[in-house]
Coordinates of C-alpha atoms and ligand atoms in Angstrom, one line a residue:
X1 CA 41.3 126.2 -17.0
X2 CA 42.1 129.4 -18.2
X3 CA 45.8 130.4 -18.2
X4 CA 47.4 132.4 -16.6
X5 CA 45.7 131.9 -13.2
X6 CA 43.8 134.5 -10.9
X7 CA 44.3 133.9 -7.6
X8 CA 43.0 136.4 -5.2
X9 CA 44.2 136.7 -1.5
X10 CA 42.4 138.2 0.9
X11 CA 44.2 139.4 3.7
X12 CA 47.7 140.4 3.4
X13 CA 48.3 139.5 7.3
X14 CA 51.3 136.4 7.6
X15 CA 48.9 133.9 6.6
X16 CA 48.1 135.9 3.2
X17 CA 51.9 136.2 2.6
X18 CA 53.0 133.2 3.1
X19 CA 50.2 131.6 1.0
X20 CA 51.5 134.4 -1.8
X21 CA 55.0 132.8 -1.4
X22 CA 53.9 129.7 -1.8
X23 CA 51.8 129.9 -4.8
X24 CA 54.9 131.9 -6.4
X25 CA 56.9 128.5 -5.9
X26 CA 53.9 126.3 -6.7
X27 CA 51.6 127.7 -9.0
X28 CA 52.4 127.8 -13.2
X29 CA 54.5 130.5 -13.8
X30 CA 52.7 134.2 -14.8
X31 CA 50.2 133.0 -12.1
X32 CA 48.4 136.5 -11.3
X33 CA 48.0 136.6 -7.2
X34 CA 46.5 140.0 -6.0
X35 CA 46.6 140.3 -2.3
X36 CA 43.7 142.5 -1.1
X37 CA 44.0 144.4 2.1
X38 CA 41.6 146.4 4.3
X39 CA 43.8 148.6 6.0
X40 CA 46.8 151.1 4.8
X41 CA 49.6 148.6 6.4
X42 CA 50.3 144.6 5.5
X43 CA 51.3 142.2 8.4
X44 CA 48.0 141.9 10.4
X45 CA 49.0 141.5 14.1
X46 CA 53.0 141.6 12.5
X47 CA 53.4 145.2 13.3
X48 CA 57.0 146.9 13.2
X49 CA 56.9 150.5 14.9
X50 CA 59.5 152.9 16.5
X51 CA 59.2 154.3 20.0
X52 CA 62.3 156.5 21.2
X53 CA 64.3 156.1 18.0
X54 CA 64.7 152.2 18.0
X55 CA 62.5 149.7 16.4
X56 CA 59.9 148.0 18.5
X57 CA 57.1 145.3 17.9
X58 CA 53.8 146.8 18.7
X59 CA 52.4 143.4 17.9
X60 CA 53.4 139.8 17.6
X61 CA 57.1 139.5 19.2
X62 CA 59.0 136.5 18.0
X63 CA 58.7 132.4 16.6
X64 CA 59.2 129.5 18.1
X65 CA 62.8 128.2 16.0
X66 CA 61.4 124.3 15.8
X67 CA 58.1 122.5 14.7
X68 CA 56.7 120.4 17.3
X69 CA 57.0 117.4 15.0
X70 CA 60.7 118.0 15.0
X71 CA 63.1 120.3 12.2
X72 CA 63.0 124.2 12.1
X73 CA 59.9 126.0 12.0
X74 CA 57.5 126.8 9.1
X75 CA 58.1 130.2 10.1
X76 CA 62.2 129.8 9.8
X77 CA 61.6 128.1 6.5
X78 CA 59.7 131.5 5.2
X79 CA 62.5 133.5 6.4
X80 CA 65.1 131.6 4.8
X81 CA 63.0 131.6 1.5
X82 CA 62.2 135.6 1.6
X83 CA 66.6 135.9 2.4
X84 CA 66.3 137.1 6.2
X85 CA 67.8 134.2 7.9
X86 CA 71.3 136.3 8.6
X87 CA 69.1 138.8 10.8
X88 CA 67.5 135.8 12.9
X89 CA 68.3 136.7 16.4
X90 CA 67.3 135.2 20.3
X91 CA 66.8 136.3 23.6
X92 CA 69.6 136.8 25.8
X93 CA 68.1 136.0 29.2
X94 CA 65.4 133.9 28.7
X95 CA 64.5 133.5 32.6
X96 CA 60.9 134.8 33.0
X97 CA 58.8 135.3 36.7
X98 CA 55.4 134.9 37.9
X99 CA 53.7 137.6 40.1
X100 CA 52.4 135.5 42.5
X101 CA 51.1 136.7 46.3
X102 CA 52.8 140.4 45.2
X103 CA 56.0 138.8 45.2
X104 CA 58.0 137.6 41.6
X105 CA 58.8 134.1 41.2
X106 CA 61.1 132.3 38.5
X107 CA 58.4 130.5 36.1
X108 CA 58.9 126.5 37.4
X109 CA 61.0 124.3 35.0
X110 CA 59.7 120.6 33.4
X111 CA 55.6 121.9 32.8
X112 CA 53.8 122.4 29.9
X113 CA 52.7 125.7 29.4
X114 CA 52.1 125.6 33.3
X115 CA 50.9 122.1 33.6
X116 CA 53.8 120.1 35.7
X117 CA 55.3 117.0 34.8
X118 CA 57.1 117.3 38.6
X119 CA 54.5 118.7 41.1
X120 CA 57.7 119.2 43.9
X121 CA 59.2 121.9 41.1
X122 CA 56.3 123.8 41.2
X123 CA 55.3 123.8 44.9
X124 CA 57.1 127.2 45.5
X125 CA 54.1 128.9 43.4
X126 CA 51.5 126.6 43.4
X127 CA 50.3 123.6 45.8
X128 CA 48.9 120.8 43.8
X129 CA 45.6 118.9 45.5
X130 CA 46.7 116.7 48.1
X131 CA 45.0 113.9 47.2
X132 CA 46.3 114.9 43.5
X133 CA 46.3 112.7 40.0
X134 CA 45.2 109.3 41.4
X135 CA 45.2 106.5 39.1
X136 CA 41.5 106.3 38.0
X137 CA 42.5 103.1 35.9
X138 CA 41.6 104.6 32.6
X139 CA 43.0 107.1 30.6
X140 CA 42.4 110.9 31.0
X141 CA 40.8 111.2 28.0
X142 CA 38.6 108.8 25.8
X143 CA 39.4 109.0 22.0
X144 CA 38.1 111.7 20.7
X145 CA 37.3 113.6 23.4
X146 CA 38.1 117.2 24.4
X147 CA 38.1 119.1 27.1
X148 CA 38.7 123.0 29.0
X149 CA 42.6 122.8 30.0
X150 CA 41.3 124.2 33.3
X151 CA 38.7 121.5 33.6
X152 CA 41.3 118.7 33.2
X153 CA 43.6 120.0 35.0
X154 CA 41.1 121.7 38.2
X155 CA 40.2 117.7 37.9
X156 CA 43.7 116.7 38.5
X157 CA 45.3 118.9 40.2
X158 CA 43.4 121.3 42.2
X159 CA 42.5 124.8 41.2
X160 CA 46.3 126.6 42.4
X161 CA 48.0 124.7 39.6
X162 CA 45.3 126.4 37.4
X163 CA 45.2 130.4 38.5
X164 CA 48.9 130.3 38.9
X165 CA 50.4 128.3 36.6
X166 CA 48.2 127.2 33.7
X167 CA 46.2 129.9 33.2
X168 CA 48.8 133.0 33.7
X169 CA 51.1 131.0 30.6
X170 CA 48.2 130.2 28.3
X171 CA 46.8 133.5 28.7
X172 CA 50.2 135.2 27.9
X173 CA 49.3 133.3 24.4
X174 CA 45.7 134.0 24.6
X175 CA 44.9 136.2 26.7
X176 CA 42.2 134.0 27.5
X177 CA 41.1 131.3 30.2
X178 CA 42.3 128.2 30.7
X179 CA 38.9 127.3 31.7
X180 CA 37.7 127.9 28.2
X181 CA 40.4 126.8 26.1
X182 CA 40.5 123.7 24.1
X183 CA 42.9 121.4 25.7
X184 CA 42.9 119.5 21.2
X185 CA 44.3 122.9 20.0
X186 CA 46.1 124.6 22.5
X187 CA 48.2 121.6 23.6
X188 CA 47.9 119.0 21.0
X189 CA 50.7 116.9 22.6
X190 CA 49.5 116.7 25.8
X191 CA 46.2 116.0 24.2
X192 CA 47.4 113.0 22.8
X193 CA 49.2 111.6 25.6
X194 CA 46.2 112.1 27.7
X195 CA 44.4 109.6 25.4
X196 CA 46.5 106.9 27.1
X197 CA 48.3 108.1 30.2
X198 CA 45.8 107.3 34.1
X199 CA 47.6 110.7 35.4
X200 CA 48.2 114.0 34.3
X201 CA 51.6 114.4 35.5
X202 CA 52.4 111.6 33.4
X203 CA 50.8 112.4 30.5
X204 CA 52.9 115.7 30.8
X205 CA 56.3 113.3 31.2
X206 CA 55.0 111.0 28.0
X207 CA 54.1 114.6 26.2
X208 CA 58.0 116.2 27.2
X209 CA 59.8 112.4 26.0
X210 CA 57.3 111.9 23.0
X211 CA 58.8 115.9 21.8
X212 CA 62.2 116.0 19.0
X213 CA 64.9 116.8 20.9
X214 CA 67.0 119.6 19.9
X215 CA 69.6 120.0 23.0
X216 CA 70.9 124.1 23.3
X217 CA 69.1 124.9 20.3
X218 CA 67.4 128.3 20.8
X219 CA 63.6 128.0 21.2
X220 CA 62.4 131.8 20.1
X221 CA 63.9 133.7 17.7
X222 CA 62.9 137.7 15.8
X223 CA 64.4 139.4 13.3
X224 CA 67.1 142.3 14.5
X225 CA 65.1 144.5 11.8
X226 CA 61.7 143.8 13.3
X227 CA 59.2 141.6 11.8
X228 CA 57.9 144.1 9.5
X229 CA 61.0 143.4 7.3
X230 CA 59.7 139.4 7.2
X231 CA 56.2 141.2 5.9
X232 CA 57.6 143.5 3.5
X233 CA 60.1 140.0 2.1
X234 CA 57.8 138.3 1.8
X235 CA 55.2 140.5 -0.3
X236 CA 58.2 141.2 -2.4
X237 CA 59.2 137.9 -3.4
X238 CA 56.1 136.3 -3.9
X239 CA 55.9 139.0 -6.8
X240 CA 51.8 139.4 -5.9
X241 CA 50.0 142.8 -6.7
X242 CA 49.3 144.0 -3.3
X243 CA 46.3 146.6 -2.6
X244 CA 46.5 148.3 -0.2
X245 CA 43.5 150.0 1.6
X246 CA 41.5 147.5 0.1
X247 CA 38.6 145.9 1.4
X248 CA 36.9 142.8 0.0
X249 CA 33.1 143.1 0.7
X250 CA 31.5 140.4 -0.7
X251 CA 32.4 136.8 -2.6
X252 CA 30.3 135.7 -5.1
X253 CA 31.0 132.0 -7.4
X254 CA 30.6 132.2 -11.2
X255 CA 30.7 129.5 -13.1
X256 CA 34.5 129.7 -14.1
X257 CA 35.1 131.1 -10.4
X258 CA 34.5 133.7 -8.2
X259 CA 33.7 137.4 -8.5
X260 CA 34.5 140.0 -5.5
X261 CA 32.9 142.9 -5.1
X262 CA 35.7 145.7 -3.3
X263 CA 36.2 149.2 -1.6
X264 CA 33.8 151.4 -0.9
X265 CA 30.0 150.5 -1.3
X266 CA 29.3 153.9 -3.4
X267 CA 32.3 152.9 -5.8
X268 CA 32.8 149.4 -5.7
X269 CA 35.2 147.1 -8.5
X270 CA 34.5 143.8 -9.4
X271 CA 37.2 141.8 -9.8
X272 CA 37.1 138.2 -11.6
X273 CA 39.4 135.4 -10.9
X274 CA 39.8 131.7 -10.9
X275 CA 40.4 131.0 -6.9
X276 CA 40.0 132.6 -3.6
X277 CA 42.4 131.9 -0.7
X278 CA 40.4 134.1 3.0
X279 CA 43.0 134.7 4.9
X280 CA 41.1 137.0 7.1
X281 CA 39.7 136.8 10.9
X282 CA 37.0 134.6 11.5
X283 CA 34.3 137.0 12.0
X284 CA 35.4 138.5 8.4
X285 CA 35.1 135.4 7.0
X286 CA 32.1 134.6 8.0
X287 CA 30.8 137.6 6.0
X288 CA 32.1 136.8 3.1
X289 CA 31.2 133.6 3.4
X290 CA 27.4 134.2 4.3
X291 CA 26.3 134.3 0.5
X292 CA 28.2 130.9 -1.0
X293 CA 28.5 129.0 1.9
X294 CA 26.0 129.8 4.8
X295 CA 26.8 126.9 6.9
X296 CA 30.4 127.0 7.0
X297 CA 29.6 130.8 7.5
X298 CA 27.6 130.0 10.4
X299 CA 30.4 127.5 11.8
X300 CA 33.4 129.8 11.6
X301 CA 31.5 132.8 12.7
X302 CA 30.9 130.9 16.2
X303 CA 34.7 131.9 16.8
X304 CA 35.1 134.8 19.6
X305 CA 38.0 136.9 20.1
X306 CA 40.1 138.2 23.2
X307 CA 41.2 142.4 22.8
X308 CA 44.0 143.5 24.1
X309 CA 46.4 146.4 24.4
X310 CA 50.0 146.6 24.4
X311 CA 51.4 149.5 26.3
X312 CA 55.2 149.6 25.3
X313 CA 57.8 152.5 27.7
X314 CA 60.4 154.1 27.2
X315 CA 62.1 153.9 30.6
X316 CA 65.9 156.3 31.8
X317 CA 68.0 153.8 33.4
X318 CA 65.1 151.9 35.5
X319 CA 66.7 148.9 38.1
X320 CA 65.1 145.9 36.4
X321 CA 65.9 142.4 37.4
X322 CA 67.6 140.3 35.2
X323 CA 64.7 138.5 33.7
X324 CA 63.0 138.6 29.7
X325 CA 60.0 139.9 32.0
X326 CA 57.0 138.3 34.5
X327 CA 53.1 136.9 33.9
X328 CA 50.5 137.6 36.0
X329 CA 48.1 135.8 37.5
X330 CA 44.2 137.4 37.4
X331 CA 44.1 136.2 41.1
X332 CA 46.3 139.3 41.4
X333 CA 44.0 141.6 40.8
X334 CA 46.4 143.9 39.1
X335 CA 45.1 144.9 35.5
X336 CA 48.2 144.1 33.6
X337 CA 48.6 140.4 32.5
X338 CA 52.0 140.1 31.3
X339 CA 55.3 142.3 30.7
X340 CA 58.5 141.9 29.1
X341 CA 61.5 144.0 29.6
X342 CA 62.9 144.4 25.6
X343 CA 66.1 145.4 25.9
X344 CA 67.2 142.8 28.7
X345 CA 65.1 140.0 26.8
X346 CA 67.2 140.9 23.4
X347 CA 70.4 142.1 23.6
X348 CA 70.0 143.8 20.0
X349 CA 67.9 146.2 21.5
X350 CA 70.1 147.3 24.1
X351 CA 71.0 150.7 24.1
X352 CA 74.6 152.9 25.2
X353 CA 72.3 155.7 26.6
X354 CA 71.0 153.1 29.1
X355 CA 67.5 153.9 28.2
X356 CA 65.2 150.8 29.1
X357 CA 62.3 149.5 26.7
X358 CA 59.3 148.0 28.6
X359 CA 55.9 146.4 27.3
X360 CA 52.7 145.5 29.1
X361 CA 49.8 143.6 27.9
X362 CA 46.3 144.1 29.1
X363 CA 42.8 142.9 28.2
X364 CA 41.8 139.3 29.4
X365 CA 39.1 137.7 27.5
X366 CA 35.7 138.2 29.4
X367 CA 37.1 140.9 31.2
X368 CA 38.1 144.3 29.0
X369 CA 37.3 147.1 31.3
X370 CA 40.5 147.8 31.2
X371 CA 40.4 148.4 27.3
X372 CA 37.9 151.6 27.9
X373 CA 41.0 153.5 29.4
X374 CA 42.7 155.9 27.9
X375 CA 46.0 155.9 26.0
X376 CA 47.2 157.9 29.3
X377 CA 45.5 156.3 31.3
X378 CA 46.9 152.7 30.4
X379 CA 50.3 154.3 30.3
X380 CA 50.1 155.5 34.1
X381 CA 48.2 152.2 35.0
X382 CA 51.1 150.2 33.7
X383 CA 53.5 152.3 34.9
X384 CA 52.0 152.0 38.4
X385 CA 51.6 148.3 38.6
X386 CA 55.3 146.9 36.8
X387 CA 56.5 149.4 40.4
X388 CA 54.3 148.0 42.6
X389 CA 55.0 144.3 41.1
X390 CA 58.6 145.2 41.3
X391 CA 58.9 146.7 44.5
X392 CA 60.5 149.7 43.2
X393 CA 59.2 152.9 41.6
X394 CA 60.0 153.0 37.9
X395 CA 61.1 156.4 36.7
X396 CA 59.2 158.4 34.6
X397 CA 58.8 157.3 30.4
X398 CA 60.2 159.3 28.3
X399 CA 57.9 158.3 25.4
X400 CA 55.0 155.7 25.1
X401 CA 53.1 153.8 22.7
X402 CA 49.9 152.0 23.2
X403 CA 48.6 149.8 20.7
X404 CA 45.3 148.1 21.0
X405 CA 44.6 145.0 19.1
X406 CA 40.4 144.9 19.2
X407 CA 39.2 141.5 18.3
X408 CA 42.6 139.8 18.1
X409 CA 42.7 136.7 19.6
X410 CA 40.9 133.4 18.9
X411 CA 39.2 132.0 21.6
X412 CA 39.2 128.1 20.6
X413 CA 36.6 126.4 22.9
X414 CA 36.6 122.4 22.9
X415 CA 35.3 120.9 19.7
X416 CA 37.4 123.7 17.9
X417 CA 39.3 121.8 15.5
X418 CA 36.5 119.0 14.7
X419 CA 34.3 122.2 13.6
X420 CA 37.3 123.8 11.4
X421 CA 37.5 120.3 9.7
X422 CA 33.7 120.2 8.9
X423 CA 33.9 123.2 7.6
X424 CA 36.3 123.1 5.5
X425 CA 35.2 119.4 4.2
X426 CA 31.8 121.1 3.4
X427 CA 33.7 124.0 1.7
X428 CA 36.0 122.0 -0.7
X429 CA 32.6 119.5 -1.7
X430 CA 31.3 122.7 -2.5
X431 CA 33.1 125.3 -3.7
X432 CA 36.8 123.9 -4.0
X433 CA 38.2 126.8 -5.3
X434 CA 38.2 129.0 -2.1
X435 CA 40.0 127.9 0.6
X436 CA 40.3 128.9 4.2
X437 CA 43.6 129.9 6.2
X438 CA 45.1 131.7 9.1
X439 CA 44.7 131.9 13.1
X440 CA 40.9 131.3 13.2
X441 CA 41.3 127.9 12.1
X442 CA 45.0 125.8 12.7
X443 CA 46.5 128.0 16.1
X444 CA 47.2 131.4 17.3
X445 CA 51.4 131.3 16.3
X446 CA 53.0 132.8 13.4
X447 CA 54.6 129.4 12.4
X448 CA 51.1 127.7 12.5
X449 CA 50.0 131.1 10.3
X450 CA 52.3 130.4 7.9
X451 CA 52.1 126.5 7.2
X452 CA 48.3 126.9 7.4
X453 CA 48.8 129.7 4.2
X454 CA 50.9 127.6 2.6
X455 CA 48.6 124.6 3.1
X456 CA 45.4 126.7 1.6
X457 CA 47.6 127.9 -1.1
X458 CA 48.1 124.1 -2.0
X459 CA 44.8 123.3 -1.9
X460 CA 44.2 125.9 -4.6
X461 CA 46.7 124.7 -6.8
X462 CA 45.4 121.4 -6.5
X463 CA 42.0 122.8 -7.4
X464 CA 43.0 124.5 -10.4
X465 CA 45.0 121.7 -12.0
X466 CA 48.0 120.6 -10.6
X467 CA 51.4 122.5 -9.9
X468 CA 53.6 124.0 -12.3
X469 CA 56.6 123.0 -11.0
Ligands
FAD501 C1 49.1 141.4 20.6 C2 49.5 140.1 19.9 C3 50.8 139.5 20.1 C4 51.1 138.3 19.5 N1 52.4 137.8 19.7 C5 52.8 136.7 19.1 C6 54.1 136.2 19.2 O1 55.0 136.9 19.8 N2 54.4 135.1 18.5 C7 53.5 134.4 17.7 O2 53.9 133.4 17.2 N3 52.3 134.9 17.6 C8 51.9 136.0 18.2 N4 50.6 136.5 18.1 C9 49.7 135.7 17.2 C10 50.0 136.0 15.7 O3 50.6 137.3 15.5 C11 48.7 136.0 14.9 O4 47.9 134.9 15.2 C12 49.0 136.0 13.4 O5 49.9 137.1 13.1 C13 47.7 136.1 12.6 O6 48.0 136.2 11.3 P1 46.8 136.1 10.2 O7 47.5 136.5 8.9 O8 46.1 134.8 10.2 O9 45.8 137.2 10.6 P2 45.9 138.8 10.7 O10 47.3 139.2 11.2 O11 44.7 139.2 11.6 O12 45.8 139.3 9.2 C14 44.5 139.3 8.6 C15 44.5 140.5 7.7 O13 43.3 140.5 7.0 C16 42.8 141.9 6.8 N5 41.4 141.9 6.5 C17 40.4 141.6 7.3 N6 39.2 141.6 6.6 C18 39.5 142.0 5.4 C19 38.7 142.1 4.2 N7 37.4 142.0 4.2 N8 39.4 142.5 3.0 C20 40.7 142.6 3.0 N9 41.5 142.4 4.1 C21 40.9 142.1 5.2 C22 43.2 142.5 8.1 O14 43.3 143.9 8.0 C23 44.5 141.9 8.4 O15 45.6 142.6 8.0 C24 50.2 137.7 18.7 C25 49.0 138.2 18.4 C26 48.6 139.4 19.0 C27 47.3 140.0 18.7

């Protein structure tokens, strides 16, 4: 192998970074890693802005602080490696509500993301199925099955625990339905329990006891800076020559590796390097993918995506309850989805001149209508429905921001994570030198992002020869 290394990363969103960190640590030193990116900005859906002089997330909002296997987070770990741990900071009132019959409702303790593992703690929103979660005699699940969430648990439990409950929290994640999602990726615990548990409620209980403990230990945390500052760490200390503005058309193999073929068609480079890490979309993947690897190209361009829009207020000394903010149900009929009250949620963005930040989310998977509105139009829309929800008129913002994420959320149907395994088994027999990473494939959250980059990045180094470390 030709020393130093090329490696060429396309996408600079977490995934891309994190993978760049990685092969810093990893890979021989003088390693050469160029991230390419399409657009002006690095971060992907990590997207710092500023609305009313304070620093707001226009995109993702915060980690989850633990692994579900147990320890801290891959996403913790990065921060400590990129120096940012001191500026980890939590909620302050972690309470959140359900709009549910116009009325808001504290979200029900001991579920998982909505499904109970106590059907009496969630009657107040949602009545289970009277005759609910017999004992069939067999497990809910054969061995490598899956299934819709909504389907197992419409099954169980009777279709209020699924409009109220199930699919109000995964859509908050998804912005999808519960009735489409894959039960494997979305909730691999429960998943697992399900493989041996007769009843969903204690498949839910063996799920909660089977989960690391970690008693008063915070469960979300951000970065007082914003989570640009984790981007902008972590491209500088993985020492990679970023391009900005920088789109990667096409992937072709040579026989010592790959050549790519970027910017604009009527003055493209060429650029030759040993190894290829896409950390892109799915649907941009699949592009690339479509000359050197068809098939995968045709499996991971199967993957659909939710839009959405995230309408963020400033608001003058609005009366909001004391929650982090409220979900809401599509049996509403309201077009927001979800919204979070900032500067309750986190006290380090409360302000002395009382001023109030508010976001909204709309866009549900299947259902974008409200996505052709305009940037006013969402703004009033939003403004209308938090009142109405609340029962009190908001006052008037004194500055907005909507940002619209088109394309932005995997929808992972059943079967999700067996396809992502054949494809990238068919990948590595045949090209093992480009390897596959981010949100399309291993799960929606930053932390799974950032393990699945690091993951790729090993697989590269493996490819190429072994670590240098
Ligand atoms: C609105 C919203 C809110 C979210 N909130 C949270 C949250 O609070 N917590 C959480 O854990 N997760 C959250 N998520 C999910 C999480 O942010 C994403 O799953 C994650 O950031 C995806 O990272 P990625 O690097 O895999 O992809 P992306 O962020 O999509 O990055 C991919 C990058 O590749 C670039 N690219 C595409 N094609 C090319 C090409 N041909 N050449 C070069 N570059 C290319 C893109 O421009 C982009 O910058 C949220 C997601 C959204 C959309």
């Amino acid at each position: 192998m030709r020393q130093p290394w090329r490696v060429a990363i396309i996408g600079g969103g977490i995934t891309g970074l994190a993978a760049a960190v990685r092969l810093r640590d990893r890979a021989p030193a003088g390693t050469e890693i160029t991230v390419y990116e399409q657009s002006g900005l690095l971060g992907g859906k990590l997207r710092t802005g500023e609305l009313a002089g304070q620093a707001v997330e226009f995109g993702a909002e915060s980690f989850l602080m633990r692994d579900p296997a147990g320890g801290e987070s891959a996403a913790v770990t990065l921060v400590r490696r990129v120096g940012l741990a001191d500026a980890i900071v939590h909620p302050t009132v972690g309470q959140a509500a359900l709009a549910v019959d116009g009325r808001l409702r504290p979200v029900p303790g001991g579920t998982l993301v909505g499904v109970p593992g106590d059907l009496e703690k969630v009657a107040a929103v949602a009545a289970p199925a009277a005759d609910a979660d017999r004992d069939g005699g067999r497990p809910l699940l054969g061995p490598d099955e899956d299934v819709a969430v909504g389907a197992l648990v419409r099954d169980r439990l009777g279709d209020q625990v699924v409009d109220r409950l199930v699919d109000p929290m995964l859509g908050g994640v998804y912005a999808g339905r519960a009735d489409d999602l894959s039960l494997v990726t979305t909730m691999p615990a429960l998943a697992r329990t399900a493989r041996v548990e007769h009843t969903l409620v204690g498949a839910v209980r063996a799920a909660q006891a089977a989960a690391p403990r970690s008693p008063g230990s915070p469960i979300f945390g951000t970065l007082a800076g914003g989570l640009s500052t984790l981007v902008e760490a972590a491209a500088r200390e993985s020492g990679a020559t970023v391009r900005r503005d920088a789109a990667v058309r096409e992937l072709h193999p040579t026989p010592t590796g790959w050549r790519l073929v970027v910017g604009p068609t009527r003055d493209p480079e060429l650029v030759e390097v040993d190894a290829v890490l896409l950390a892109v979309p799915a649907r941009a993947a699949a592009r690339l993918l479509a000359g050197p690897a068809p098939e995968v190209a045709a499996t991971v361009g199967e993957l659909d995506y939710a839009s959405v829009a995230l309408i963020t207020m400033a608001l003058p000394e609005p009366e909001l309850p004391g929650l982090s903010g409220f979900l809401v149900p599509a049996t509403e009929g309201l077009l927001i989805k979800a919204s979070t009250f900032f500067t309750t949620k986190w006290g380090h963005l409360r302000r002395p001149d009382g001023l109030a930040l508010l976001r909204a989310s709309v866009g549900r998977y299947g259902d974008e209508t409200s996505l052709q509105l305009t940037d006013d139009e969402l703004v009033a829309t939003v403004h209308r429905e938090v009142s109405k929800v609340l029962g009190t008129p908001l006052p008037s913002p004194v500055a907005s921001h909507v940002q619209r994420w088109g394309g932005a959320l995997p929808q992972y149907t059943p079967g999700h994570l067996d396809r992502v395994a054949a494809a990238r088994t068919a990948l590595r027999a045949a090209h093992p030198t480009l390897a596959l990473a981010g949100a399309g494939y291993d799960g929606v959250g930053i932390p799974v992002c950032v393990r699945s980059g690091e993951t790729a990045a090993e697989e590269i180094i493996t490819a190429l020869g072994g670590s240098g470390s």
